[in-house]
PDB file of C-alpha atoms and ligand atoms in Angstrom:
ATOM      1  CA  UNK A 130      -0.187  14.827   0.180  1.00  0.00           C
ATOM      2  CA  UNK A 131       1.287  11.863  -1.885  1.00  0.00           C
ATOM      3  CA  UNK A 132       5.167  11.907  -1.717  1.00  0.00           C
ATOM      4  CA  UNK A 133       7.657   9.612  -2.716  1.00  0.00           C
ATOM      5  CA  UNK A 134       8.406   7.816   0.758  1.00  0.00           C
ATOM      6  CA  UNK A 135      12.170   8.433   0.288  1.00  0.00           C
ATOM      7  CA  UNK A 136      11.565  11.782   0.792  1.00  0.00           C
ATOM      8  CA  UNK A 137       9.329  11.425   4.080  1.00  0.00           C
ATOM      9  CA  UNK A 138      12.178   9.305   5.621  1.00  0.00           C
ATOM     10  CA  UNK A 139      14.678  12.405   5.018  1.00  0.00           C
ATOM     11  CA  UNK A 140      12.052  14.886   6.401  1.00  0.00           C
ATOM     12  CA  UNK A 141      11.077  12.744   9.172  1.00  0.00           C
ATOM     13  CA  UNK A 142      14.372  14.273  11.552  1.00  0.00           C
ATOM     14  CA  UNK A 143      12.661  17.883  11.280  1.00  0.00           C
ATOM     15  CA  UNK A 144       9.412  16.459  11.871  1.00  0.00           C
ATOM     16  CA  UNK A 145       9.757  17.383  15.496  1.00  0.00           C
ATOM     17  CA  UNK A 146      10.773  20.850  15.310  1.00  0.00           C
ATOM     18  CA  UNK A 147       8.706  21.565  11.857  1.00  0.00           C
ATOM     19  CA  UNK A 148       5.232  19.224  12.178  1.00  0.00           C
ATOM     20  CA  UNK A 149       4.284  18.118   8.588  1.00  0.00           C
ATOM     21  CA  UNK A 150       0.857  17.398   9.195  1.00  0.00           C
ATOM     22  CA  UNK A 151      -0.179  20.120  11.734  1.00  0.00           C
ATOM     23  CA  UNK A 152      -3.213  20.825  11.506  1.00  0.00           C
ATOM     24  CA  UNK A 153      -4.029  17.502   9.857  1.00  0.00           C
ATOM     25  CA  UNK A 154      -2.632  14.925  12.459  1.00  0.00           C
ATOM     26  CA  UNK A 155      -5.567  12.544  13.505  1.00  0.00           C
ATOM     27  CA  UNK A 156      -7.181  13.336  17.039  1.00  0.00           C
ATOM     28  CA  UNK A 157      -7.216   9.890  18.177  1.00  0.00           C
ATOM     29  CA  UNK A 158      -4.585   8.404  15.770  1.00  0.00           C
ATOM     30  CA  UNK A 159      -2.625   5.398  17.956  1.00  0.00           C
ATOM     31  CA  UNK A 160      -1.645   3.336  15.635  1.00  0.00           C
ATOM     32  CA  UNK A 161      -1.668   2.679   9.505  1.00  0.00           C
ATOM     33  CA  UNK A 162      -3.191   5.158  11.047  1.00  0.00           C
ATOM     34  CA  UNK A 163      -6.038   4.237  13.826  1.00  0.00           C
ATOM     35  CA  UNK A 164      -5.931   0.703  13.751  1.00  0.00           C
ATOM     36  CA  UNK A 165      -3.942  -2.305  15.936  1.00  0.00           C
ATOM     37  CA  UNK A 166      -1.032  -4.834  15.991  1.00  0.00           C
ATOM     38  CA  UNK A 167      -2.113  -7.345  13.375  1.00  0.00           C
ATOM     39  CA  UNK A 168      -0.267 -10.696  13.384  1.00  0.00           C
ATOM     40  CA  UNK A 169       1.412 -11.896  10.426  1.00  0.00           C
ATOM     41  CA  UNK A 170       0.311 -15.668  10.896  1.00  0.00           C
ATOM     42  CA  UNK A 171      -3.242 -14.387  10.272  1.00  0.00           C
ATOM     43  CA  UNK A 172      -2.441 -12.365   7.438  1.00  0.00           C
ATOM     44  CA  UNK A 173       0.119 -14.534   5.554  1.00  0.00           C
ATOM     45  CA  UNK A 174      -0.509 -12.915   2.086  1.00  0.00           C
ATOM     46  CA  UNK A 175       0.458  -9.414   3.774  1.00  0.00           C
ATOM     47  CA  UNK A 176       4.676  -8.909   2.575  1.00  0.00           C
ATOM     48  CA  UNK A 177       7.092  -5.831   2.646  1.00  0.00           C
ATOM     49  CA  UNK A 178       9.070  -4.854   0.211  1.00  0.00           C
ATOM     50  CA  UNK A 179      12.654  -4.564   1.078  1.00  0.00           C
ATOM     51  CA  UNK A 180      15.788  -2.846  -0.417  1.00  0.00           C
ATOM     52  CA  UNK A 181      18.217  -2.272   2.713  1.00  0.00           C
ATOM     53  CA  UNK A 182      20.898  -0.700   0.166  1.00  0.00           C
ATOM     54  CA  UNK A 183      18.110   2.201  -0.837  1.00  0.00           C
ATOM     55  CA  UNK A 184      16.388   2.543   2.881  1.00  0.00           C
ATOM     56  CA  UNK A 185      18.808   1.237   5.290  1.00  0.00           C
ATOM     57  CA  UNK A 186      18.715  -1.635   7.447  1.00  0.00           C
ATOM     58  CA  UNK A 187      17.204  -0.552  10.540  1.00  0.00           C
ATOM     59  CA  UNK A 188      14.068  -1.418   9.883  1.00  0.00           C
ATOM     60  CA  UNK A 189      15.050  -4.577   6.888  1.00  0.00           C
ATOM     61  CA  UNK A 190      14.618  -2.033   4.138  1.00  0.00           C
ATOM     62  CA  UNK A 191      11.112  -1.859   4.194  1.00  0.00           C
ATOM     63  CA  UNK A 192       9.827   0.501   1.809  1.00  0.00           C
ATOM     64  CA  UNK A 193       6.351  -0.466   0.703  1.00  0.00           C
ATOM     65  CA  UNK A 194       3.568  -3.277   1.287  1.00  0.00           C
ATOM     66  CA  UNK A 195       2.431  -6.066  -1.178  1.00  0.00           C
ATOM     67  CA  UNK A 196       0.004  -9.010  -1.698  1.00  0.00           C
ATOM     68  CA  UNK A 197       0.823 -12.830  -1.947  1.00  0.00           C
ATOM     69  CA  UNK A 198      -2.079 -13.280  -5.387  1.00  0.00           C
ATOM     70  CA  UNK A 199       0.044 -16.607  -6.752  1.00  0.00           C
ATOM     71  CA  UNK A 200       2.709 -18.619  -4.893  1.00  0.00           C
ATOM     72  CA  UNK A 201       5.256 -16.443  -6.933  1.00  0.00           C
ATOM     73  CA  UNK A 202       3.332 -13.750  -7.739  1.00  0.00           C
ATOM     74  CA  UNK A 203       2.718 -10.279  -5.321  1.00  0.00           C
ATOM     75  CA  UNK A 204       1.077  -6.990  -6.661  1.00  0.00           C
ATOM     76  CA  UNK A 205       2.454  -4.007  -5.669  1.00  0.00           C
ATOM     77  CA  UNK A 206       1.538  -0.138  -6.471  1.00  0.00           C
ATOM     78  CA  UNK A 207       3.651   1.025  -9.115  1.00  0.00           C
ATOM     79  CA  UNK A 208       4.360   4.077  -7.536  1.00  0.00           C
ATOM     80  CA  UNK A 209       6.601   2.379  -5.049  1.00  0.00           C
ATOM     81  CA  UNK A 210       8.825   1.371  -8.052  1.00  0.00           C
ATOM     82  CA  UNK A 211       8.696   4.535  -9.785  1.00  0.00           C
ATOM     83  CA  UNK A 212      12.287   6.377 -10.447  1.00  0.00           C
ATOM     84  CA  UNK A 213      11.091   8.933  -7.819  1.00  0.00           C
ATOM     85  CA  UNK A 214      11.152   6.287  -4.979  1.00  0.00           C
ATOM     86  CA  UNK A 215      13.746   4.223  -6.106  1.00  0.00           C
ATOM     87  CA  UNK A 216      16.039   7.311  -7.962  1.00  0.00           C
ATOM     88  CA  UNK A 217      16.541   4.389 -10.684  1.00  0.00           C
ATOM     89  CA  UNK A 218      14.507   2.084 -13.016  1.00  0.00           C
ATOM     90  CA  UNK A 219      13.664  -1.229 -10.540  1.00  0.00           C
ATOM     91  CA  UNK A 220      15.828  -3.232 -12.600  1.00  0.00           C
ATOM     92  CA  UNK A 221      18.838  -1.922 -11.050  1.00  0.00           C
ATOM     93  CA  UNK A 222      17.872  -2.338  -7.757  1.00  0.00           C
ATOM     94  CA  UNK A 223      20.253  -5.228  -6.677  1.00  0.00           C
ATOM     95  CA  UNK A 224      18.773  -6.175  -3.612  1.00  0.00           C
ATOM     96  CA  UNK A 225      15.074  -5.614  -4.279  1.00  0.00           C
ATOM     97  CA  UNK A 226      13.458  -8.575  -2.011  1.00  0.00           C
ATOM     98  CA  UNK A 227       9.476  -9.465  -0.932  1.00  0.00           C
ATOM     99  CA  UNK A 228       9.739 -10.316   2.988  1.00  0.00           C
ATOM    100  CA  UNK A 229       7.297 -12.821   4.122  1.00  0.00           C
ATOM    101  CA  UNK A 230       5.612 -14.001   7.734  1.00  0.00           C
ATOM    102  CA  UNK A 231       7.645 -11.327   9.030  1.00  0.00           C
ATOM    103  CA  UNK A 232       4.995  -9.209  11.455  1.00  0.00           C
ATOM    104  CA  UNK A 233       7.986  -7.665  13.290  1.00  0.00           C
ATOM    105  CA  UNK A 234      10.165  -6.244  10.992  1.00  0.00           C
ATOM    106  CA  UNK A 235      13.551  -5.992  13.214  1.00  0.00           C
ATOM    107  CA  UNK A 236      12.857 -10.104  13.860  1.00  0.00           C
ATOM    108  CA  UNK A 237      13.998 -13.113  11.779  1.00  0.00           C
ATOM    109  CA  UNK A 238      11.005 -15.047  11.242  1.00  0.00           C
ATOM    110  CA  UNK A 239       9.634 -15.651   7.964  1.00  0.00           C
ATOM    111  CA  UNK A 240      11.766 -15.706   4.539  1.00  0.00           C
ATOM    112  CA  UNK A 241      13.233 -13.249   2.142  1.00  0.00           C
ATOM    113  CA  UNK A 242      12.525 -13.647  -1.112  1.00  0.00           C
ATOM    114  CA  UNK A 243      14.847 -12.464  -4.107  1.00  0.00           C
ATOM    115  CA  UNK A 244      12.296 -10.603  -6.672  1.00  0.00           C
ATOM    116  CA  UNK A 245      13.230 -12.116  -9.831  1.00  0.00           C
ATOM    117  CA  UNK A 246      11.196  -9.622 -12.372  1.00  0.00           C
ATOM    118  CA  UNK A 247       9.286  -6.507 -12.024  1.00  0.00           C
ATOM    119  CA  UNK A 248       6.175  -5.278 -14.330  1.00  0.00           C
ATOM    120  CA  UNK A 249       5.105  -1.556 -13.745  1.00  0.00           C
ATOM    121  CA  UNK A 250       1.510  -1.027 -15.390  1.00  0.00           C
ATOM    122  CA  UNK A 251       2.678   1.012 -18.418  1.00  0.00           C
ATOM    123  CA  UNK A 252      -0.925   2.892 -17.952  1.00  0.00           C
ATOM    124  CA  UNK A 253      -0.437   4.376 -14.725  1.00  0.00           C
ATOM    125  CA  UNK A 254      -0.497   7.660 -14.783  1.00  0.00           C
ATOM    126  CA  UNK A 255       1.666   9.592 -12.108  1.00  0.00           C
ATOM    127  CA  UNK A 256      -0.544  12.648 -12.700  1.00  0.00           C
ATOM    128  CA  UNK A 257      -4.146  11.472 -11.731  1.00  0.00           C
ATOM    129  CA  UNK A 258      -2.166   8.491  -9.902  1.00  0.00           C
ATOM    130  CA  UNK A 259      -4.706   6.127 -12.262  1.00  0.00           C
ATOM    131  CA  UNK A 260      -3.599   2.245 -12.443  1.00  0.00           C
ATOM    132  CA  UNK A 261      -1.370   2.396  -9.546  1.00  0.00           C
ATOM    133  CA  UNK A 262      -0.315  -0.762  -9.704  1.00  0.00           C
ATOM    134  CA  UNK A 263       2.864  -3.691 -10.827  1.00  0.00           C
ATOM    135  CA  UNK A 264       3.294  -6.805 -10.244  1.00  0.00           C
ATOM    136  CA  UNK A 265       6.329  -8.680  -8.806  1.00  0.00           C
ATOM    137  CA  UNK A 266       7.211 -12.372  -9.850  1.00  0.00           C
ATOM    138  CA  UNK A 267       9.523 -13.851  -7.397  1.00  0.00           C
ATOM    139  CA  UNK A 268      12.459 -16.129  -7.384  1.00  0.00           C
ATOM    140  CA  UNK A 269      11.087 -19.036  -5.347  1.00  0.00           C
ATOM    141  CA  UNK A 270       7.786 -19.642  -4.029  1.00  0.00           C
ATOM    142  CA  UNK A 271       5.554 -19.066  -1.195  1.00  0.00           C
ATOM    143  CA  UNK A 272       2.658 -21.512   0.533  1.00  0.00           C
ATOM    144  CA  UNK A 273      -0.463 -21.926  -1.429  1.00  0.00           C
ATOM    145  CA  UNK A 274      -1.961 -20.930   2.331  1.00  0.00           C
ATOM    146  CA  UNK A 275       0.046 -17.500   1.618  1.00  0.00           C
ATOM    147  CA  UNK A 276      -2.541 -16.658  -0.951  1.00  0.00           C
ATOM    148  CA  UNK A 277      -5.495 -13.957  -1.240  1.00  0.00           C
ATOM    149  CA  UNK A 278      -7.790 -14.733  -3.713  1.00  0.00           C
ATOM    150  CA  UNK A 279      -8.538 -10.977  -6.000  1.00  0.00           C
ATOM    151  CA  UNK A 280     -12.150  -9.516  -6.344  1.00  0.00           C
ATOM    152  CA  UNK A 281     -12.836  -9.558  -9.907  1.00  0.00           C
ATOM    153  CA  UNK A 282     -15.634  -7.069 -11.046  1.00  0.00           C
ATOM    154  CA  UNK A 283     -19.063  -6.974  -9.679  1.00  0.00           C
ATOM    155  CA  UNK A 284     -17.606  -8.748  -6.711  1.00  0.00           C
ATOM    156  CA  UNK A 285     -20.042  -8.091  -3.328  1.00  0.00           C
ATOM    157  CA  UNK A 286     -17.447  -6.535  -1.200  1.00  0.00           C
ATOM    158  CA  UNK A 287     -16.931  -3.396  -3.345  1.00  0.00           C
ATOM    159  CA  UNK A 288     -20.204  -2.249  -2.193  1.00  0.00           C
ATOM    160  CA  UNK A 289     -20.257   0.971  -0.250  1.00  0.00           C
ATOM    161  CA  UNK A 290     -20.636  -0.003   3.194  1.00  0.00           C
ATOM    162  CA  UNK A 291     -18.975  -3.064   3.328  1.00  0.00           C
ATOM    163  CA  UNK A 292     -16.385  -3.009   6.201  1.00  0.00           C
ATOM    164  CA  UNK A 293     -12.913  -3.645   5.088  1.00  0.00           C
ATOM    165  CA  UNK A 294      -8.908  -4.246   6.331  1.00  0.00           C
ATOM    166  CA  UNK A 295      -5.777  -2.306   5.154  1.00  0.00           C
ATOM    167  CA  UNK A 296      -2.775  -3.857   6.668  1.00  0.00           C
ATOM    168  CA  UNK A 297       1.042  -2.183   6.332  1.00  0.00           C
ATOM    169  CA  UNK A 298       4.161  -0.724   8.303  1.00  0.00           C
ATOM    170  CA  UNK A 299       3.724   2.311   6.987  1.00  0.00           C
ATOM    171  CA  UNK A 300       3.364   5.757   9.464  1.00  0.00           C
ATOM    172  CA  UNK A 301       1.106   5.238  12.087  1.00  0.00           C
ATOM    173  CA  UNK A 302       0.874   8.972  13.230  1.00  0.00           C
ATOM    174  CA  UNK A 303       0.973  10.978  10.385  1.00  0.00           C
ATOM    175  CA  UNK A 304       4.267  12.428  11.360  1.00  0.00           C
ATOM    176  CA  UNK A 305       7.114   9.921  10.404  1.00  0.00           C
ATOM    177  CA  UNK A 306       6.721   7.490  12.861  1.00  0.00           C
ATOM    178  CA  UNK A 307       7.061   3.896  11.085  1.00  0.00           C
ATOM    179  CA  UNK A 308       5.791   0.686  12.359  1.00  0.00           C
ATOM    180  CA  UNK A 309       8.232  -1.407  13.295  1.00  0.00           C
ATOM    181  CA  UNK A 310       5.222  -4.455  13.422  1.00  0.00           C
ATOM    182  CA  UNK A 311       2.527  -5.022  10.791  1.00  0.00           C
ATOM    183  CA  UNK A 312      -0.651  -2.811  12.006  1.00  0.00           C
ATOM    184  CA  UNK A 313      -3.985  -3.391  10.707  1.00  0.00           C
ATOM    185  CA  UNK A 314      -6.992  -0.577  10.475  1.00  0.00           C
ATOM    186  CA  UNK A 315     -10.641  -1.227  10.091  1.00  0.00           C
ATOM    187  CA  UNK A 316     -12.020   1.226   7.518  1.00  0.00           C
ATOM    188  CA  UNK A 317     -15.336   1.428   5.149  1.00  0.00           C
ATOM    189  CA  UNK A 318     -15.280   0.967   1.563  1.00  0.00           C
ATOM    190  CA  UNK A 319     -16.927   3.924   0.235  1.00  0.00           C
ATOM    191  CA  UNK A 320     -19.502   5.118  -2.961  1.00  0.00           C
ATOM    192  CA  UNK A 321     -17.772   6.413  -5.759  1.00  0.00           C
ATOM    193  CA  UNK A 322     -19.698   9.373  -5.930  1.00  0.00           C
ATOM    194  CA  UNK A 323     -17.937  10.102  -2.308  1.00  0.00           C
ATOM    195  CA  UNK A 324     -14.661   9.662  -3.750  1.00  0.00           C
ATOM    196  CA  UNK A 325     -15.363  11.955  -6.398  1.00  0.00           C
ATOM    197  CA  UNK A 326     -16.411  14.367  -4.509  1.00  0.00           C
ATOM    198  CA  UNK A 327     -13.166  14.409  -2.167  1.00  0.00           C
ATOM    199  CA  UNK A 328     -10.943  14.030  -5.222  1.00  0.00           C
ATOM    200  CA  UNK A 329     -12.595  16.086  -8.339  1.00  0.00           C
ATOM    201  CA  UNK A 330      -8.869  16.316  -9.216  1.00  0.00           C
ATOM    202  CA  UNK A 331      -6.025  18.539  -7.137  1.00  0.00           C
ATOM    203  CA  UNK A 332      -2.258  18.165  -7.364  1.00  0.00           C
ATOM    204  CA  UNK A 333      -2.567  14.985  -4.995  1.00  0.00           C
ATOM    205  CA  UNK A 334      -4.223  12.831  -8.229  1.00  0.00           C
ATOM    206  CA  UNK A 335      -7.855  12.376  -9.252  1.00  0.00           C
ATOM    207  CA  UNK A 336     -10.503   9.636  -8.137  1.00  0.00           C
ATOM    208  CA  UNK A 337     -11.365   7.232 -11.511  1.00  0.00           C
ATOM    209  CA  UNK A 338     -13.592   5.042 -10.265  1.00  0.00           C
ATOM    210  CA  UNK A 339     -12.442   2.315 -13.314  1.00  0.00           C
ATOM    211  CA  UNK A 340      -9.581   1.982 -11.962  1.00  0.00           C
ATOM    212  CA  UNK A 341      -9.649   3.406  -8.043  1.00  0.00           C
ATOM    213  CA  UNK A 342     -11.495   2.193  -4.950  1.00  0.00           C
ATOM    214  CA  UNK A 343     -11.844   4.279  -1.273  1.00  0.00           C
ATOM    215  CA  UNK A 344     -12.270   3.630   1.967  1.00  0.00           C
ATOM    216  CA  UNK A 345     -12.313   5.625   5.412  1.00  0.00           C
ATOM    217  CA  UNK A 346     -14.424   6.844   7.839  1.00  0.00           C
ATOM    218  CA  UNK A 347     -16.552   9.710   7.286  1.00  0.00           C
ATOM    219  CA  UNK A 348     -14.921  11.320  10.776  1.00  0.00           C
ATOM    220  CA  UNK A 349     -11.442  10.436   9.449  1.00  0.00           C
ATOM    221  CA  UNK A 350      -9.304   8.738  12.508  1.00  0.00           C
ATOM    222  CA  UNK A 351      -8.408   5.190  10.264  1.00  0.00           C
ATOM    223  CA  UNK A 352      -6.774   5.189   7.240  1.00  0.00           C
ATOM    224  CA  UNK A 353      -3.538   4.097   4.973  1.00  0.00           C
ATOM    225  CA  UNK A 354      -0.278   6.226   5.296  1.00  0.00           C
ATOM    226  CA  UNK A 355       3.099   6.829   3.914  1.00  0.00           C
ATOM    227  CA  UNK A 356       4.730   3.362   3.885  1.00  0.00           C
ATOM    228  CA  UNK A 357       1.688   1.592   3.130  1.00  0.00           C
ATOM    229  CA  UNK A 358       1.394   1.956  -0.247  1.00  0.00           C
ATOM    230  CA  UNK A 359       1.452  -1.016  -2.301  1.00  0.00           C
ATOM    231  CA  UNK A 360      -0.349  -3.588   0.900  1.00  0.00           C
ATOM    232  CA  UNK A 361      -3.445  -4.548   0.843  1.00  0.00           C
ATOM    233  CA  UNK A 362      -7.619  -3.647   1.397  1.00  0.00           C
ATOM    234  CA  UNK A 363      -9.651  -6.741   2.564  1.00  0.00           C
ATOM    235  CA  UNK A 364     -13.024  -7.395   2.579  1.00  0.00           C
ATOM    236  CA  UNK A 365     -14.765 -10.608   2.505  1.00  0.00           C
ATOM    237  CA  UNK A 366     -11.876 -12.736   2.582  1.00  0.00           C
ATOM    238  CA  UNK A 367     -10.575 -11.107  -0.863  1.00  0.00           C
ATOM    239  CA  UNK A 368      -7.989  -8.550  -1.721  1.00  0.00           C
ATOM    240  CA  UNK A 369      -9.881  -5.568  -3.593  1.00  0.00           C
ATOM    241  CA  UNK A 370      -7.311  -2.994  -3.396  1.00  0.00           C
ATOM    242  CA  UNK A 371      -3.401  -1.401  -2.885  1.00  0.00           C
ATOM    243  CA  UNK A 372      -2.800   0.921  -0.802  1.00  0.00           C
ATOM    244  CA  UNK A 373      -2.245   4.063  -3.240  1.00  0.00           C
ATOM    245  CA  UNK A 374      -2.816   7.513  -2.511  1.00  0.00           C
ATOM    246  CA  UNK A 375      -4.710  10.050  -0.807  1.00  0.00           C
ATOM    247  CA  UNK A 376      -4.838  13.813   0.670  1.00  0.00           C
ATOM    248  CA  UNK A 377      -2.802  13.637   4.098  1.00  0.00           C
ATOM    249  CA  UNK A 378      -3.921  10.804   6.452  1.00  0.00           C
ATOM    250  CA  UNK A 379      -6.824   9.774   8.501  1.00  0.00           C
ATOM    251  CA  UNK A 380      -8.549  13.486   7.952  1.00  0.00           C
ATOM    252  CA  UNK A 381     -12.123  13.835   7.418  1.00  0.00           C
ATOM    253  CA  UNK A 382     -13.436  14.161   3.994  1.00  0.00           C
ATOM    254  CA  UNK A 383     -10.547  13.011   2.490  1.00  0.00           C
ATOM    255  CA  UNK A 384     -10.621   9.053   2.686  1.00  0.00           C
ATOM    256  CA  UNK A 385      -7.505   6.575   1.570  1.00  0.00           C
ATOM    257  CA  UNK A 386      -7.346   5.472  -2.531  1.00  0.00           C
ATOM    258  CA  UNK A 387      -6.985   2.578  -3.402  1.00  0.00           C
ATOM    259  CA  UNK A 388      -6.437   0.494  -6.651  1.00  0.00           C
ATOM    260  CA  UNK A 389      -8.700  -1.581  -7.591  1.00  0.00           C
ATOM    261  CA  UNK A 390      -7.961  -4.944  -7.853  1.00  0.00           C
ATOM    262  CA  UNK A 391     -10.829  -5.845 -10.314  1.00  0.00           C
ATOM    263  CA  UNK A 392      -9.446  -3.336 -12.886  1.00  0.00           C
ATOM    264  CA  UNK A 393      -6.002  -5.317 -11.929  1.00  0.00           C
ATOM    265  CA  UNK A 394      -7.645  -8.661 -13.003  1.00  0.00           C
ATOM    266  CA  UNK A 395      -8.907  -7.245 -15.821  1.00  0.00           C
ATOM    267  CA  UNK A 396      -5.683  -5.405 -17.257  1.00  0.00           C
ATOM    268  CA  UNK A 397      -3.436  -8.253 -16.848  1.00  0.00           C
ATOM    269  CA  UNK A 398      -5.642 -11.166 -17.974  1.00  0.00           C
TER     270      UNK A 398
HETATM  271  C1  4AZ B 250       1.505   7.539   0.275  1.00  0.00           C
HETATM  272  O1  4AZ B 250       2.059   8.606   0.073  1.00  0.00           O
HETATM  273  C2  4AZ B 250       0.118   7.525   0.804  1.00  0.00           C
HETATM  274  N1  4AZ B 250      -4.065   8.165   3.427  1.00  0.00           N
HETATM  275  C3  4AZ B 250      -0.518   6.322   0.976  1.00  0.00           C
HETATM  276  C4  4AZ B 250      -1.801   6.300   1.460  1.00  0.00           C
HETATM  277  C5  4AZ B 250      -2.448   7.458   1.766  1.00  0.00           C
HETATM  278  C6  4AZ B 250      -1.826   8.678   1.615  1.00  0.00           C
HETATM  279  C7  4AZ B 250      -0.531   8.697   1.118  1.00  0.00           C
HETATM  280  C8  4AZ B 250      -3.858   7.405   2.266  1.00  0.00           C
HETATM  281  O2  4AZ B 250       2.102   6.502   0.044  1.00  0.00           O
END
């Protein structure tokens, strides 16, 4: 199920006593969801996006994952900006900030970066989830060596098959438990006709293969959670999707959404 991650944080007390995910948690699920302690140095372009005055401080308001595209540029989903997440437009959001080289979110390193304007796709669509995406320009800039180059259309590494990475901070069990360091999960990007299948179209959002890429593992086990949304898919040394939605996490048949970023480069250039 796709929820607004405000609401998962508020739920995640009860989680004990009243499992969200019963019979969905991942057999094997140790760390996003299956995969391992990535380091930030390696995956520069990889930033959270903060607001400790909406989520708190413990963990330096993380709320969603992003990607370093220009050295003041970072795409986000827009669904991590939408009123349901944020309970007002992004404009109002004082203290809305893109952290960078940060791996280990309750550290120092890295910089904090003031977002100075935010563009929500006016074409997503909230219902199918379709164009999932924004972009963030911020108030200084990062490294050129902080930036992922996009796959534009027809690129290679949106064949099926091809192995990518999905990096975030987001839950790593499927029950509320957030990362406190960036985690990293190996999964497969996968045929659209796959997708379709898994997502003809239920209250969770419909696969649209114009403007959506997926990825998994046909046993489930790695995948994209709550708190990911927003970060990026790899493959190839380009970013080719967000993080965006999907039916529970790491289950079998239903693989992680993603936007695609060649319907990105195409809507915004
Ligand atoms: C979410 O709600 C979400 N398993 C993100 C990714 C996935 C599911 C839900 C993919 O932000």
């Amino acid at each position: 199920m796709r929820r607004p991650f405000v609401r998962v944080l508020a739920l995640a007390a009860a989680a004990a006593a009243i499992p969200l995910v019963s019979s969905a948690t991942p057999a094997a699920a140790d760390v996003v969801i299956g995969g391992y302690p990535a380091e930030i140095s390696k995956s520069p372009w990889t930033v959270a996006l903060s607001s400790r005055d909406l989520f708190g401080g413990t963990r330096a308001g993380q709320f969603c994952g992003g990607v370093v595209v220009g050295r003041s540029t970072v795409l986000t989903a827009a669904h991590c900006l939408s009123e349901a997440v944020l309970g007002a437009p992004p404009e109002r959001i004082r203290d809305l900030k893109v952290i960078a080289g940060r791996g280990d979110l309750l550290s120092t390193a890295g910089q904090e970066i003031p977002v100075r304007s935010v563009w929500v796709n006016p074409d997503y669509d909230s219902y199918t989830n379709a164009g999932d995406f924004a972009v963030l320009t911020l108030a200084s800039s990062l490294p050129e060596s902080s930036v992922i180059p996009m796959a534009a259309a027809g690129d290679p590494a949106y064949q099926p098959g091809t192995e990518a990475v999905v990096y975030g901070w987001g839950d790593i069990t499927g029950a509320g438990d957030y990362a406190r360091s960036l985690h990293a999960a190996r999964v497969t990007v996968m045929a659209d006709a796959v997708c379709e299948e898994a997502y003809p179209g239920n209250t969770d959002g419909t696969y649209k293969s114009a403007s959506m890429v997926c990825a998994g593992e046909r046993a489930g086990g790695r995948d994209a959670c709550q708190g990911d949304s927003g970060g990026p898919l790899v493959a190839q040394g380009k970013v080719i999707g967000l993080v965006s939605w999907g039916t529970g996490c790491g289950l079998a048949g239903s693989p992680g959404v993603y936007t695609r970023v060649s319907y990105i480069v195409r809507t915004v250039s």
